[in-house]
Amino acid sequence: MGVITVQEAKHIILENTQDFGIEEIPFLEAAGRVLKEDIVADRDFPPFNRVAMDGIAINHRFFEYGVRDFKIEGIQPAGAPQQTMENAAHCYEVMTGAVLPNNCDTVIRYEDVSVNTLMATVNIDDITENQNIHAQGSDKKKDTILIKKNTIISAAEIGVLATVGKATVKVAKQPKVLIVSTGDELVDVNENPLDHQIRRSNVYTLVSLLNNLKIPAETAHITDEKSVLKEKIESYLKEYDVLLFSGAVSKGKFDFLPEVLDGLGVKKLFHKVLQRPGKPFWAGTTDNCNVFAFPGNPVSTFVNCLVYFYPWYYKSVGVQQETQTAILAKDITFKPNLSCFMQIKLTSENGQVYATPIQGNGSGDLASLVEADGFIELPKTEEVTFKKGSVFPLIRYR
C-alpha cells in the first residue's frame, strides 16, 4: 500500500479497534473512565415529598377558607421519619430536606409568616397549593436509566453513583500501553545533553496525552541499533496491548522501525499519510497488540496522537465522539496538495468559535504547541487559499 489520504488512514485505524474488557472498580476511582453498565434509579427521585424551604406546612384548603392563623402542632426536621398532622387546620414547622408531614400539601417559607411559641400567622395572600414541595418521583421514577452505558464518568456521575448506592461500578478496562522513543541523540529529562543531543520530550507529551484519557502508560527508550530494536520490540509485542513509538519511521539510514516490525510479523496497515505534519506515520497490528509509530518531530507526534490514537481509543471503549468545528478567522495559504493540521489559537464571539492560525517553524517546533489551543484540519485540495469564515474540523487540546 502506497501513501494514503487522511480519511483513508482514519477509516483503517477505526476498523482495527480492540476490546480491552470490563473491570469493576470503587466508584470514587471511576472519574474519567468509561461506564460499562446502565445505572438505574433504585427508588424514586426524590424518594419522598421533600420540603424545599424552611417554614410551615399547612393543608391548603384551610388557607382558601380564609384561615391565616395556624396552631403549631409539631416540628418535622430533615432526616426524621414522616410525622402526621392530626388536625388538618393546624400547621407543622418543617425544615429543608425533610419529609412533608401527612395531611400537609403546601409549604410557606418562614419569611412569609410570623411565628411565636404556639401559633404561626401567614402574612401574605398569594399562596399556591403544593408550593415549595419537591414531589416524590418528580425528577426520576424508580428503575429509570439515570446514566447510560458508555458514558465518560465525571463528577456529576459520581454523585449519582453514590445516591443509588453503587459502591463499585463496571468500567472499560484500560489498555496496557508502552510508549517507546528511539534515537541515539536523546537523553533523559534529568540529564545535561551534549551539543549534539536533546532531551526526550515526545514520550512525556504522549504520557500526558494518555493521562487525559485516564490511561496509565509506561515508557522505554531504544537506541538506533537494529538487533536491539528487534529483541526489545519482540517482547513488548507480547506484553502490551498498545505500542506507541516516536521516531525511526521515515527514510533515514537509521530508521529501522518499519523493517523490524515487518520482520516480527506485525501486519502493516499503512505507512505514510498525505498530511502535514506527520506524513511518515506507520500503523500496524498483531492478534493482541496495536502499533502506532509516529514520526519523531514533536508536533507530528502530538497531532497524530490526537487525530488517530484518540478516536481509535474512544471507539475501542464504545464512546461516540462528536465532531467539533471552528470558523477560520483569517485567510490562510497552504500550497502542498496535502491535508494540513494547522495550529490555531481559539477565541469565542457570540457563541461562535473562531480559529486564528499560528505560524510555527515546522513540525520540529515543540515550543509552538504552547502558543496554540489545537489544530484545524484543512482538506487535501488543489486550492492554495482557505478563506476567512470557512468552517473546518477542530482538534483541540485546551
Tab-separated table of C-alpha atoms in Angstrom:
chain	number	residue	atom	x	y	z
A	1	MET	CA	0.000	0.000	0.000
A	2	GLY	CA	1.359	3.399	-1.003
A	3	VAL	CA	0.755	6.797	0.541
A	4	ILE	CA	-2.892	7.164	1.618
A	5	THR	CA	-5.182	10.069	2.465
A	6	VAL	CA	-6.064	11.206	5.960
A	7	GLN	CA	-9.623	9.906	5.520
A	8	GLU	CA	-8.348	6.506	4.414
A	9	ALA	CA	-5.965	6.373	7.369
A	10	LYS	CA	-8.743	7.263	9.825
A	11	HIS	CA	-11.010	4.587	8.340
A	12	ILE	CA	-8.322	1.901	8.576
A	13	ILE	CA	-7.451	2.856	12.154
A	14	LEU	CA	-11.118	2.687	13.230
A	15	GLU	CA	-11.543	-0.701	11.553
A	16	ASN	CA	-8.827	-2.132	13.793
A	17	THR	CA	-10.013	-1.327	17.301
A	18	GLN	CA	-9.564	-3.568	20.348
A	19	ASP	CA	-11.834	-4.743	23.146
A	20	PHE	CA	-9.950	-4.395	26.409
A	21	GLY	CA	-12.683	-5.997	28.524
A	22	ILE	CA	-14.517	-4.787	31.626
A	23	GLU	CA	-13.480	-4.384	35.245
A	24	GLU	CA	-15.297	-3.360	38.419
A	25	ILE	CA	-13.713	-0.596	40.476
A	26	PRO	CA	-14.627	1.591	43.502
A	27	PHE	CA	-16.923	4.373	42.307
A	28	LEU	CA	-14.656	7.134	43.624
A	29	GLU	CA	-11.895	5.902	41.300
A	30	ALA	CA	-14.164	5.978	38.252
A	31	ALA	CA	-13.918	9.649	37.200
A	32	GLY	CA	-12.719	9.836	33.611
A	33	ARG	CA	-13.401	6.159	32.949
A	34	VAL	CA	-15.973	4.761	30.513
A	35	LEU	CA	-19.082	3.290	32.125
A	36	LYS	CA	-19.966	-0.250	31.044
A	37	GLU	CA	-23.379	-0.680	32.648
A	38	ASP	CA	-26.616	1.289	32.726
A	39	ILE	CA	-27.158	2.966	36.096
A	40	VAL	CA	-30.821	2.863	37.151
A	41	ALA	CA	-32.716	4.593	39.928
A	42	ASP	CA	-33.117	2.210	42.874
A	43	ARG	CA	-36.099	4.280	44.088
A	44	ASP	CA	-37.987	7.427	43.148
A	45	PHE	CA	-36.023	10.700	42.948
A	46	PRO	CA	-36.711	12.309	45.342
A	47	PRO	CA	-37.844	9.244	47.327
A	48	PHE	CA	-40.496	11.225	49.249
A	49	ASN	CA	-42.340	14.522	49.062
A	50	ARG	CA	-39.424	16.717	50.071
A	51	VAL	CA	-39.692	20.073	51.801
A	52	ALA	CA	-37.847	22.663	49.687
A	53	MET	CA	-37.926	25.628	52.111
A	54	ASP	CA	-37.649	26.152	55.857
A	55	GLY	CA	-41.083	27.265	57.049
A	56	ILE	CA	-44.501	25.854	57.927
A	57	ALA	CA	-46.535	23.145	56.207
A	58	ILE	CA	-50.310	23.513	56.019
A	59	ASN	CA	-53.351	21.992	54.375
A	60	HIS	CA	-54.051	24.458	51.570
A	61	ARG	CA	-57.834	24.227	51.711
A	62	PHE	CA	-57.869	25.967	55.120
A	63	PHE	CA	-55.938	28.878	53.668
A	64	GLU	CA	-58.593	29.034	50.926
A	65	TYR	CA	-61.253	29.162	53.646
A	66	GLY	CA	-59.597	32.365	54.907
A	67	VAL	CA	-57.603	30.944	57.815
A	68	ARG	CA	-54.362	32.878	58.424
A	69	ASP	CA	-53.514	31.805	61.980
A	70	PHE	CA	-52.387	28.184	62.340
A	71	LYS	CA	-51.658	26.409	65.594
A	72	ILE	CA	-48.231	24.745	65.509
A	73	GLU	CA	-48.763	21.041	66.110
A	74	GLY	CA	-45.158	19.889	65.793
A	75	ILE	CA	-41.810	20.069	64.000
A	76	GLN	CA	-40.624	17.851	61.106
A	77	PRO	CA	-36.805	18.008	60.903
A	78	ALA	CA	-34.752	16.702	57.985
A	79	GLY	CA	-33.717	13.099	58.444
A	80	ALA	CA	-36.615	12.216	60.774
A	81	PRO	CA	-39.375	9.700	59.943
A	82	GLN	CA	-42.541	11.181	58.472
A	83	GLN	CA	-44.947	12.576	61.035
A	84	THR	CA	-48.706	13.087	60.716
A	85	MET	CA	-50.537	16.333	61.418
A	86	GLU	CA	-53.595	15.119	63.358
A	87	ASN	CA	-55.675	18.291	62.967
A	88	ALA	CA	-55.821	19.414	59.330
A	89	ALA	CA	-56.447	23.008	60.433
A	90	HIS	CA	-53.078	23.174	62.215
A	91	CYS	CA	-49.571	23.532	60.776
A	92	TYR	CA	-46.186	21.889	61.173
A	93	GLU	CA	-42.847	23.619	61.251
A	94	VAL	CA	-40.690	21.954	58.576
A	95	MET	CA	-37.036	22.098	57.597
A	96	THR	CA	-35.479	21.987	54.116
A	97	GLY	CA	-34.910	18.372	53.068
A	98	ALA	CA	-37.470	16.957	55.483
A	99	VAL	CA	-40.296	14.585	54.555
A	100	LEU	CA	-43.546	16.504	54.134
A	101	PRO	CA	-45.829	15.536	57.057
A	102	ASN	CA	-49.042	13.664	56.301
A	103	ASN	CA	-52.128	15.891	55.962
A	104	CYS	CA	-49.996	18.757	54.578
A	105	ASP	CA	-49.827	19.835	50.944
A	106	THR	CA	-48.258	23.317	50.949
A	107	VAL	CA	-45.127	24.883	52.458
A	108	ILE	CA	-44.892	28.589	53.309
A	109	ARG	CA	-41.400	29.907	53.940
A	110	TYR	CA	-40.534	31.485	57.297
A	111	GLU	CA	-40.005	34.871	55.610
A	112	ASP	CA	-43.773	35.000	54.888
A	113	VAL	CA	-45.024	34.077	58.364
A	114	SER	CA	-44.799	35.306	61.946
A	115	VAL	CA	-44.117	32.549	64.451
A	116	ASN	CA	-44.470	32.536	68.223
A	117	THR	CA	-44.427	29.602	70.615
A	118	LEU	CA	-47.874	28.275	69.730
A	119	MET	CA	-49.037	29.972	66.541
A	120	ALA	CA	-47.904	30.831	63.046
A	121	THR	CA	-49.549	33.729	61.222
A	122	VAL	CA	-49.375	33.919	57.434
A	123	ASN	CA	-48.557	37.451	56.274
A	124	ILE	CA	-49.201	37.108	52.543
A	125	ASP	CA	-52.321	36.458	50.462
A	126	ASP	CA	-50.793	34.803	47.400
A	127	ILE	CA	-50.117	31.119	48.077
A	128	THR	CA	-50.211	28.234	45.612
A	129	GLU	CA	-51.145	24.680	46.541
A	130	ASN	CA	-48.107	22.340	46.573
A	131	GLN	CA	-45.665	25.248	46.584
A	132	ASN	CA	-42.137	24.678	47.931
A	133	ILE	CA	-42.542	20.892	47.738
A	134	HIS	CA	-40.207	18.724	45.680
A	135	ALA	CA	-42.685	15.996	44.757
A	136	GLN	CA	-41.752	12.329	45.078
A	137	GLY	CA	-40.567	10.938	41.728
A	138	SER	CA	-40.700	14.337	40.010
A	139	ASP	CA	-37.023	14.076	38.991
A	140	LYS	CA	-36.856	10.387	38.080
A	141	LYS	CA	-39.017	7.338	38.737
A	142	LYS	CA	-37.692	4.084	40.166
A	143	ASP	CA	-35.971	1.884	37.526
A	144	THR	CA	-35.387	4.834	35.167
A	145	ILE	CA	-31.949	4.781	33.497
A	146	LEU	CA	-30.020	7.644	35.072
A	147	ILE	CA	-26.667	7.140	33.328
A	148	LYS	CA	-26.337	5.253	30.062
A	149	LYS	CA	-23.646	2.688	29.365
A	150	ASN	CA	-20.582	4.087	27.514
A	151	THR	CA	-20.791	7.457	29.272
A	152	ILE	CA	-17.483	9.026	30.316
A	153	ILE	CA	-17.851	9.398	34.072
A	154	SER	CA	-17.489	12.917	35.502
A	155	ALA	CA	-18.054	14.386	38.968
A	156	ALA	CA	-21.776	14.628	38.125
A	157	GLU	CA	-21.974	10.884	37.506
A	158	ILE	CA	-20.001	10.171	40.702
A	159	GLY	CA	-22.744	11.908	42.691
A	160	VAL	CA	-25.443	9.828	41.007
A	161	LEU	CA	-23.495	6.610	41.612
A	162	ALA	CA	-23.322	7.498	45.290
A	163	THR	CA	-27.019	8.303	45.618
A	164	VAL	CA	-28.089	4.969	44.087
A	165	GLY	CA	-25.668	3.023	46.270
A	166	LYS	CA	-23.190	1.943	43.571
A	167	ALA	CA	-20.123	1.493	45.738
A	168	THR	CA	-18.438	-0.276	42.816
A	169	VAL	CA	-19.071	0.240	39.116
A	170	LYS	CA	-18.271	-1.569	35.870
A	171	VAL	CA	-15.985	0.344	33.526
A	172	ALA	CA	-13.970	-0.389	30.397
A	173	LYS	CA	-10.542	-1.754	31.199
A	174	GLN	CA	-7.736	0.481	30.076
A	175	PRO	CA	-5.215	-0.841	27.569
A	176	LYS	CA	-1.736	-1.697	28.740
A	177	VAL	CA	0.370	0.834	26.852
A	178	LEU	CA	4.099	1.274	26.333
A	179	ILE	CA	5.465	4.492	24.829
A	180	VAL	CA	8.830	3.986	23.143
A	181	SER	CA	11.300	6.607	21.966
A	182	THR	CA	14.149	5.746	19.633
A	183	GLY	CA	17.352	7.520	18.702
A	184	ASP	CA	20.934	7.902	19.871
A	185	GLU	CA	20.539	11.676	20.107
A	186	LEU	CA	18.121	11.502	23.047
A	187	VAL	CA	18.914	11.759	26.762
A	188	ASP	CA	16.512	11.756	29.689
A	189	VAL	CA	14.929	14.839	31.208
A	190	ASN	CA	17.263	14.913	34.236
A	191	GLU	CA	20.440	14.743	32.138
A	192	ASN	CA	22.505	17.524	30.619
A	193	PRO	CA	22.600	16.950	26.853
A	194	LEU	CA	25.801	17.351	24.905
A	195	ASP	CA	25.864	19.776	21.997
A	196	HIS	CA	24.673	17.068	19.583
A	197	GLN	CA	21.951	15.702	21.875
A	198	ILE	CA	18.450	16.686	23.007
A	199	ARG	CA	16.270	15.619	25.922
A	200	ARG	CA	13.463	13.137	25.434
A	201	SER	CA	10.217	15.090	25.307
A	202	ASN	CA	7.856	13.214	22.977
A	203	VAL	CA	7.381	10.289	25.339
A	204	TYR	CA	6.349	12.590	28.152
A	205	THR	CA	3.996	14.508	25.878
A	206	LEU	CA	2.384	11.190	24.949
A	207	VAL	CA	2.221	10.122	28.603
A	208	SER	CA	0.343	13.326	29.364
A	209	LEU	CA	-1.988	12.948	26.371
A	210	LEU	CA	-2.853	9.427	27.522
A	211	ASN	CA	-3.256	10.605	31.087
A	212	ASN	CA	-6.061	12.852	29.787
A	213	LEU	CA	-7.814	9.588	28.864
A	214	LYS	CA	-7.001	8.074	32.274
A	215	ILE	CA	-4.697	5.571	30.540
A	216	PRO	CA	-1.561	4.808	32.570
A	217	ALA	CA	1.442	4.351	30.290
A	218	GLU	CA	4.943	3.033	30.743
A	219	THR	CA	7.924	4.379	28.806
A	220	ALA	CA	11.071	2.914	27.280
A	221	HIS	CA	13.938	4.054	25.087
A	222	ILE	CA	15.763	2.048	22.426
A	223	THR	CA	18.927	3.102	20.618
A	224	ASP	CA	19.172	3.089	16.824
A	225	GLU	CA	20.542	-0.462	16.596
A	226	LYS	CA	18.537	-2.955	14.571
A	227	SER	CA	19.304	-6.034	16.685
A	228	VAL	CA	18.414	-4.218	19.907
A	229	LEU	CA	15.208	-2.868	18.396
A	230	LYS	CA	14.195	-6.349	17.288
A	231	GLU	CA	14.948	-8.023	20.605
A	232	LYS	CA	13.124	-5.488	22.738
A	233	ILE	CA	10.119	-4.945	20.481
A	234	GLU	CA	9.570	-8.697	20.206
A	235	SER	CA	8.993	-8.859	23.954
A	236	TYR	CA	6.931	-5.665	24.006
A	237	LEU	CA	4.509	-7.056	21.393
A	238	LYS	CA	3.716	-9.973	23.708
A	239	GLU	CA	3.389	-7.911	26.877
A	240	TYR	CA	1.369	-4.834	25.842
A	241	ASP	CA	-1.979	-4.068	24.199
A	242	VAL	CA	-0.652	-0.923	22.510
A	243	LEU	CA	2.800	0.276	21.496
A	244	LEU	CA	3.256	3.967	20.701
A	245	PHE	CA	6.564	4.785	19.005
A	246	SER	CA	8.091	8.181	18.381
A	247	GLY	CA	10.729	8.254	15.655
A	248	ALA	CA	12.583	5.864	13.316
A	249	VAL	CA	9.799	5.586	10.714
A	250	SER	CA	10.980	7.938	7.979
A	251	LYS	CA	13.655	7.443	5.271
A	252	GLY	CA	16.770	7.965	7.353
A	253	LYS	CA	19.557	5.399	7.310
A	254	PHE	CA	18.827	4.553	10.963
A	255	ASP	CA	15.028	4.473	10.652
A	256	PHE	CA	14.825	0.708	11.134
A	257	LEU	CA	11.409	0.520	12.769
A	258	PRO	CA	9.212	-0.436	9.747
A	259	GLU	CA	11.688	-3.142	8.744
A	260	VAL	CA	11.934	-4.516	12.280
A	261	LEU	CA	8.154	-4.565	12.785
A	262	ASP	CA	7.685	-6.348	9.478
A	263	GLY	CA	10.307	-8.920	10.449
A	264	LEU	CA	8.470	-9.551	13.728
A	265	GLY	CA	5.221	-10.355	11.912
A	266	VAL	CA	3.385	-7.110	12.631
A	267	LYS	CA	0.771	-6.625	9.898
A	268	LYS	CA	1.311	-3.219	8.318
A	269	LEU	CA	-1.926	-1.285	7.936
A	270	PHE	CA	-0.266	1.648	6.194
A	271	HIS	CA	2.910	3.692	6.072
A	272	LYS	CA	2.774	7.383	5.122
A	273	VAL	CA	-0.272	9.614	5.013
A	274	LEU	CA	-0.860	12.601	2.732
A	275	GLN	CA	-0.724	15.111	5.569
A	276	ARG	CA	1.461	17.751	7.145
A	277	PRO	CA	2.779	17.382	9.754
A	278	GLY	CA	3.245	13.681	10.372
A	279	LYS	CA	3.406	12.176	6.883
A	280	PRO	CA	5.654	9.170	7.753
A	281	PHE	CA	3.098	7.771	10.274
A	282	TRP	CA	3.169	3.931	10.359
A	283	ALA	CA	0.382	1.752	11.777
A	284	GLY	CA	0.184	-1.986	12.231
A	285	THR	CA	-1.361	-4.761	14.273
A	286	THR	CA	-0.914	-8.263	15.633
A	287	ASP	CA	-3.524	-10.557	17.141
A	288	ASN	CA	-3.132	-8.900	20.527
A	289	CYS	CA	-1.310	-5.586	20.008
A	290	ASN	CA	-1.851	-2.410	18.005
A	291	VAL	CA	1.159	-0.384	16.957
A	292	PHE	CA	1.170	3.360	16.313
A	293	ALA	CA	4.565	4.524	15.060
A	294	PHE	CA	4.617	8.316	14.899
A	295	PRO	CA	7.298	10.454	13.247
A	296	GLY	CA	9.861	11.797	15.681
A	297	ASN	CA	9.254	15.508	15.222
A	298	PRO	CA	7.314	16.702	18.285
A	299	VAL	CA	4.395	18.418	16.516
A	300	SER	CA	3.965	15.346	14.294
A	301	THR	CA	3.827	13.031	17.304
A	302	PHE	CA	1.428	15.349	19.110
A	303	VAL	CA	-1.100	15.811	16.305
A	304	ASN	CA	-1.028	12.164	15.210
A	305	CYS	CA	-1.873	11.045	18.726
A	306	LEU	CA	-4.874	13.386	18.809
A	307	VAL	CA	-6.067	12.630	15.270
A	308	TYR	CA	-5.596	8.859	15.230
A	309	PHE	CA	-4.983	7.336	18.652
A	310	TYR	CA	-7.712	9.278	20.492
A	311	PRO	CA	-10.541	8.258	18.093
A	312	TRP	CA	-9.177	4.698	17.997
A	313	TYR	CA	-9.301	4.510	21.787
A	314	TYR	CA	-12.769	6.047	22.053
A	315	LYS	CA	-14.215	3.601	19.516
A	316	SER	CA	-12.455	0.703	21.259
A	317	VAL	CA	-14.239	1.519	24.536
A	318	GLY	CA	-17.589	2.362	22.926
A	319	VAL	CA	-17.638	6.158	23.224
A	320	GLN	CA	-19.323	8.160	20.462
A	321	GLN	CA	-17.360	11.297	19.621
A	322	GLU	CA	-18.936	14.440	18.239
A	323	THR	CA	-17.039	16.357	15.579
A	324	GLN	CA	-16.066	19.850	16.706
A	325	THR	CA	-15.650	22.695	14.247
A	326	ALA	CA	-14.238	26.211	14.204
A	327	ILE	CA	-14.533	29.190	11.883
A	328	LEU	CA	-11.339	30.348	10.194
A	329	ALA	CA	-10.630	33.868	11.474
A	330	LYS	CA	-8.464	34.937	8.530
A	331	ASP	CA	-7.356	33.728	5.115
A	332	ILE	CA	-4.609	31.114	5.154
A	333	THR	CA	-2.451	29.863	2.297
A	334	PHE	CA	-1.205	26.288	2.195
A	335	LYS	CA	0.446	25.224	-1.073
A	336	PRO	CA	1.230	21.467	-0.953
A	337	ASN	CA	-1.608	19.207	-2.111
A	338	LEU	CA	-1.831	17.502	1.300
A	339	SER	CA	-4.180	17.607	4.252
A	340	CYS	CA	-2.879	20.116	6.761
A	341	PHE	CA	-3.292	20.125	10.529
A	342	MET	CA	-2.871	23.826	11.144
A	343	GLN	CA	-2.008	25.062	14.633
A	344	ILE	CA	-4.534	27.630	15.824
A	345	LYS	CA	-5.493	29.920	18.691
A	346	LEU	CA	-9.174	29.844	19.647
A	347	THR	CA	-11.480	32.724	20.506
A	348	SER	CA	-15.246	32.880	21.095
A	349	GLU	CA	-17.634	35.544	19.878
A	350	ASN	CA	-21.443	35.477	20.051
A	351	GLY	CA	-21.403	31.745	20.708
A	352	GLN	CA	-19.158	31.009	17.709
A	353	VAL	CA	-15.662	29.513	17.938
A	354	TYR	CA	-13.009	31.171	15.760
A	355	ALA	CA	-9.597	29.747	14.865
A	356	THR	CA	-6.649	32.038	14.158
A	357	PRO	CA	-3.710	30.216	12.512
A	358	ILE	CA	-0.336	30.296	14.260
A	359	GLN	CA	2.781	30.240	12.109
A	360	GLY	CA	5.322	27.970	13.793
A	361	ASN	CA	8.664	26.811	12.438
A	362	GLY	CA	7.520	23.395	11.248
A	363	SER	CA	6.958	20.040	12.871
A	364	GLY	CA	10.116	20.310	14.967
A	365	ASP	CA	8.942	23.486	16.719
A	366	LEU	CA	7.879	21.991	20.056
A	367	ALA	CA	7.552	25.386	21.736
A	368	SER	CA	4.859	26.460	19.238
A	369	LEU	CA	2.426	23.990	20.848
A	370	VAL	CA	2.415	26.194	23.937
A	371	GLU	CA	1.110	29.122	21.882
A	372	ALA	CA	-1.765	27.149	20.349
A	373	ASP	CA	-5.050	25.688	21.586
A	374	GLY	CA	-5.421	22.999	18.942
A	375	PHE	CA	-5.439	22.237	15.235
A	376	ILE	CA	-7.898	22.650	12.398
A	377	GLU	CA	-7.932	20.090	9.610
A	378	LEU	CA	-7.574	21.695	6.193
A	379	PRO	CA	-8.537	19.179	3.491
A	380	LYS	CA	-6.312	17.957	0.681
A	381	THR	CA	-7.158	20.205	-2.257
A	382	GLU	CA	-5.562	21.927	-5.202
A	383	GLU	CA	-6.749	25.252	-3.792
A	384	VAL	CA	-3.976	27.165	-2.053
A	385	THR	CA	-6.062	29.720	-0.119
A	386	PHE	CA	-8.583	28.836	2.579
A	387	LYS	CA	-10.951	31.728	3.087
A	388	LYS	CA	-11.844	33.559	6.280
A	389	GLY	CA	-15.278	32.435	7.502
A	390	SER	CA	-14.892	28.841	6.271
A	391	VAL	CA	-15.670	26.096	8.784
A	392	PHE	CA	-13.226	23.238	9.418
A	393	PRO	CA	-12.934	20.272	11.801
A	394	LEU	CA	-11.307	21.224	15.089
A	395	ILE	CA	-8.925	19.118	17.173
A	396	ARG	CA	-8.417	20.940	20.435
A	397	TYR	CA	-6.151	20.138	23.368
A	398	ARG	CA	-7.092	23.078	25.614
